[in-house]
């Protein structure tokens, strides 16, 4: 994917893959260990289901992004935040489930992430 290749070359620390409707995140994304900001969100997910990035199957891979400070997965298919507990540099996580209403489950896991630090 060209956006990932460009970031690998430029090393800006920020990558926006918002609303691309990716069925799978490219493996090369997780080689960008310098990333500090990653936007995989889908702001219009309620009205445009085809733009949702499918990332849940790869959620364990995010731990490879050791410098990541900000992650947006709004409107993705992410079903759990548990795998983000070990990401010590993560300061901001924007998350709303596309396939469920946001609610107590997300809040409990977020509280658990903060408590585990």
PDB file of C-alpha atoms in Angstrom:
ATOM      1  CA  UNK A   1       0.000   0.000   0.000  1.00  0.00           C
ATOM      2  CA  UNK A   2       1.405   3.336  -1.089  1.00  0.00           C
ATOM      3  CA  UNK A   3       0.538   5.256   2.115  1.00  0.00           C
ATOM      4  CA  UNK A   4       2.469   2.783   4.248  1.00  0.00           C
ATOM      5  CA  UNK A   5       5.441   2.798   1.866  1.00  0.00           C
ATOM      6  CA  UNK A   6       5.481   6.611   1.939  1.00  0.00           C
ATOM      7  CA  UNK A   7       5.512   6.632   5.749  1.00  0.00           C
ATOM      8  CA  UNK A   8       8.298   4.048   5.821  1.00  0.00           C
ATOM      9  CA  UNK A   9      10.356   6.411   3.687  1.00  0.00           C
ATOM     10  CA  UNK A  10       9.437   9.758   5.276  1.00  0.00           C
ATOM     11  CA  UNK A  11       9.294   8.641   8.949  1.00  0.00           C
ATOM     12  CA  UNK A  12       6.846  11.379   9.989  1.00  0.00           C
ATOM     13  CA  UNK A  13       5.440   9.243  12.823  1.00  0.00           C
ATOM     14  CA  UNK A  14       1.845   9.750  11.661  1.00  0.00           C
ATOM     15  CA  UNK A  15      -0.215   7.521   9.395  1.00  0.00           C
ATOM     16  CA  UNK A  16      -3.846   8.038   8.383  1.00  0.00           C
ATOM     17  CA  UNK A  17      -5.661   5.046   6.885  1.00  0.00           C
ATOM     18  CA  UNK A  18      -9.087   6.331   7.837  1.00  0.00           C
ATOM     19  CA  UNK A  19     -12.168   4.940   6.147  1.00  0.00           C
ATOM     20  CA  UNK A  20     -10.395   2.856   3.513  1.00  0.00           C
ATOM     21  CA  UNK A  21     -12.563  -0.239   4.044  1.00  0.00           C
ATOM     22  CA  UNK A  22      -9.547  -2.514   4.418  1.00  0.00           C
ATOM     23  CA  UNK A  23     -10.454  -6.193   4.817  1.00  0.00           C
ATOM     24  CA  UNK A  24      -7.050  -6.783   6.382  1.00  0.00           C
ATOM     25  CA  UNK A  25      -4.296  -4.466   7.500  1.00  0.00           C
ATOM     26  CA  UNK A  26      -1.124  -4.908   5.463  1.00  0.00           C
ATOM     27  CA  UNK A  27       1.601  -6.717   7.424  1.00  0.00           C
ATOM     28  CA  UNK A  28       4.007  -3.918   6.495  1.00  0.00           C
ATOM     29  CA  UNK A  29       1.987  -1.566   8.731  1.00  0.00           C
ATOM     30  CA  UNK A  30       3.287  -3.364  11.802  1.00  0.00           C
ATOM     31  CA  UNK A  31       6.885  -2.872  10.655  1.00  0.00           C
ATOM     32  CA  UNK A  32       6.481   0.885  11.196  1.00  0.00           C
ATOM     33  CA  UNK A  33       7.608   0.712  14.809  1.00  0.00           C
ATOM     34  CA  UNK A  34       8.400   4.450  14.809  1.00  0.00           C
ATOM     35  CA  UNK A  35       4.699   5.381  14.457  1.00  0.00           C
ATOM     36  CA  UNK A  36       3.324   7.648  17.168  1.00  0.00           C
ATOM     37  CA  UNK A  37      -0.099   8.397  15.652  1.00  0.00           C
ATOM     38  CA  UNK A  38      -2.219   5.899  13.718  1.00  0.00           C
ATOM     39  CA  UNK A  39      -5.719   6.605  12.454  1.00  0.00           C
ATOM     40  CA  UNK A  40      -7.652   3.536  11.321  1.00  0.00           C
ATOM     41  CA  UNK A  41     -11.030   5.010  12.159  1.00  0.00           C
ATOM     42  CA  UNK A  42     -14.140   5.328  10.058  1.00  0.00           C
ATOM     43  CA  UNK A  43     -15.938   8.535  10.988  1.00  0.00           C
ATOM     44  CA  UNK A  44     -19.052   7.778   8.913  1.00  0.00           C
ATOM     45  CA  UNK A  45     -19.342   4.084   9.862  1.00  0.00           C
ATOM     46  CA  UNK A  46     -23.058   4.303  10.652  1.00  0.00           C
ATOM     47  CA  UNK A  47     -23.935   5.358   7.114  1.00  0.00           C
ATOM     48  CA  UNK A  48     -21.142   3.716   5.130  1.00  0.00           C
ATOM     49  CA  UNK A  49     -20.410   0.140   6.232  1.00  0.00           C
ATOM     50  CA  UNK A  50     -18.117  -0.446   3.231  1.00  0.00           C
ATOM     51  CA  UNK A  51     -15.618   2.079   4.635  1.00  0.00           C
ATOM     52  CA  UNK A  52     -15.047   0.153   7.888  1.00  0.00           C
ATOM     53  CA  UNK A  53     -11.500  -1.076   8.399  1.00  0.00           C
ATOM     54  CA  UNK A  54     -11.473  -4.725   9.529  1.00  0.00           C
ATOM     55  CA  UNK A  55      -8.764  -4.912  12.199  1.00  0.00           C
ATOM     56  CA  UNK A  56     -10.037  -7.244  14.929  1.00  0.00           C
ATOM     57  CA  UNK A  57      -8.317 -10.356  13.535  1.00  0.00           C
ATOM     58  CA  UNK A  58      -4.961  -8.560  13.793  1.00  0.00           C
ATOM     59  CA  UNK A  59      -5.372  -6.803  17.136  1.00  0.00           C
ATOM     60  CA  UNK A  60      -2.470  -8.756  18.694  1.00  0.00           C
ATOM     61  CA  UNK A  61      -0.108  -7.216  16.115  1.00  0.00           C
ATOM     62  CA  UNK A  62      -0.542  -3.690  17.494  1.00  0.00           C
ATOM     63  CA  UNK A  63       1.902  -4.483  20.291  1.00  0.00           C
ATOM     64  CA  UNK A  64       4.660  -4.281  17.682  1.00  0.00           C
ATOM     65  CA  UNK A  65       4.030  -0.526  17.396  1.00  0.00           C
ATOM     66  CA  UNK A  66       6.055   0.217  20.512  1.00  0.00           C
ATOM     67  CA  UNK A  67       6.109   4.020  20.139  1.00  0.00           C
ATOM     68  CA  UNK A  68       2.413   4.456  19.384  1.00  0.00           C
ATOM     69  CA  UNK A  69       0.870   7.239  21.491  1.00  0.00           C
ATOM     70  CA  UNK A  70      -2.446   7.825  19.720  1.00  0.00           C
ATOM     71  CA  UNK A  71      -4.665   5.272  18.005  1.00  0.00           C
ATOM     72  CA  UNK A  72      -8.082   5.810  16.436  1.00  0.00           C
ATOM     73  CA  UNK A  73     -10.129   2.721  15.661  1.00  0.00           C
ATOM     74  CA  UNK A  74     -13.530   4.448  15.735  1.00  0.00           C
ATOM     75  CA  UNK A  75     -16.056   2.483  13.710  1.00  0.00           C
ATOM     76  CA  UNK A  76     -13.765  -0.483  13.115  1.00  0.00           C
ATOM     77  CA  UNK A  77     -14.719  -4.079  13.847  1.00  0.00           C
ATOM     78  CA  UNK A  78     -12.481  -4.171  16.937  1.00  0.00           C
ATOM     79  CA  UNK A  79     -14.305  -6.281  19.528  1.00  0.00           C
ATOM     80  CA  UNK A  80     -11.899  -6.033  22.474  1.00  0.00           C
ATOM     81  CA  UNK A  81      -9.298  -3.677  23.877  1.00  0.00           C
ATOM     82  CA  UNK A  82      -7.563  -6.258  26.050  1.00  0.00           C
ATOM     83  CA  UNK A  83      -4.586  -6.643  23.715  1.00  0.00           C
ATOM     84  CA  UNK A  84      -3.797  -2.932  24.123  1.00  0.00           C
ATOM     85  CA  UNK A  85      -3.065  -3.299  27.853  1.00  0.00           C
ATOM     86  CA  UNK A  86       0.627  -3.946  27.231  1.00  0.00           C
ATOM     87  CA  UNK A  87       1.129  -0.887  25.042  1.00  0.00           C
ATOM     88  CA  UNK A  88       2.949   1.307  27.549  1.00  0.00           C
ATOM     89  CA  UNK A  89       3.368   4.322  25.256  1.00  0.00           C
ATOM     90  CA  UNK A  90      -0.331   4.461  24.251  1.00  0.00           C
ATOM     91  CA  UNK A  91      -1.858   7.646  25.693  1.00  0.00           C
ATOM     92  CA  UNK A  92      -4.979   8.078  23.571  1.00  0.00           C
ATOM     93  CA  UNK A  93      -7.337   5.447  22.197  1.00  0.00           C
ATOM     94  CA  UNK A  94     -10.429   6.515  20.266  1.00  0.00           C
ATOM     95  CA  UNK A  95     -12.817   3.579  20.023  1.00  0.00           C
ATOM     96  CA  UNK A  96     -16.466   3.020  19.247  1.00  0.00           C
ATOM     97  CA  UNK A  97     -17.746  -0.334  18.076  1.00  0.00           C
ATOM     98  CA  UNK A  98     -19.219  -0.413  14.618  1.00  0.00           C
ATOM     99  CA  UNK A  99     -21.154  -3.611  15.233  1.00  0.00           C
ATOM    100  CA  UNK A 100     -22.379  -2.738  18.760  1.00  0.00           C
ATOM    101  CA  UNK A 101     -23.323   0.365  20.635  1.00  0.00           C
ATOM    102  CA  UNK A 102     -20.534   1.834  22.750  1.00  0.00           C
ATOM    103  CA  UNK A 103     -21.110   1.035  26.358  1.00  0.00           C
ATOM    104  CA  UNK A 104     -20.028  -0.479  29.617  1.00  0.00           C
ATOM    105  CA  UNK A 105     -17.818  -3.175  28.102  1.00  0.00           C
ATOM    106  CA  UNK A 106     -15.572  -0.605  26.448  1.00  0.00           C
ATOM    107  CA  UNK A 107     -15.463   1.541  29.550  1.00  0.00           C
ATOM    108  CA  UNK A 108     -14.495  -1.412  31.768  1.00  0.00           C
ATOM    109  CA  UNK A 109     -11.674  -2.462  29.471  1.00  0.00           C
ATOM    110  CA  UNK A 110     -10.390   1.102  29.158  1.00  0.00           C
ATOM    111  CA  UNK A 111     -10.367   1.377  32.951  1.00  0.00           C
ATOM    112  CA  UNK A 112      -8.463  -1.911  33.065  1.00  0.00           C
ATOM    113  CA  UNK A 113      -5.861  -0.612  30.646  1.00  0.00           C
ATOM    114  CA  UNK A 114      -5.289   2.463  32.778  1.00  0.00           C
ATOM    115  CA  UNK A 115      -5.191   0.454  36.001  1.00  0.00           C
ATOM    116  CA  UNK A 116      -2.634  -1.998  34.626  1.00  0.00           C
ATOM    117  CA  UNK A 117      -0.039   0.721  34.055  1.00  0.00           C
TER     118      UNK A 117
END
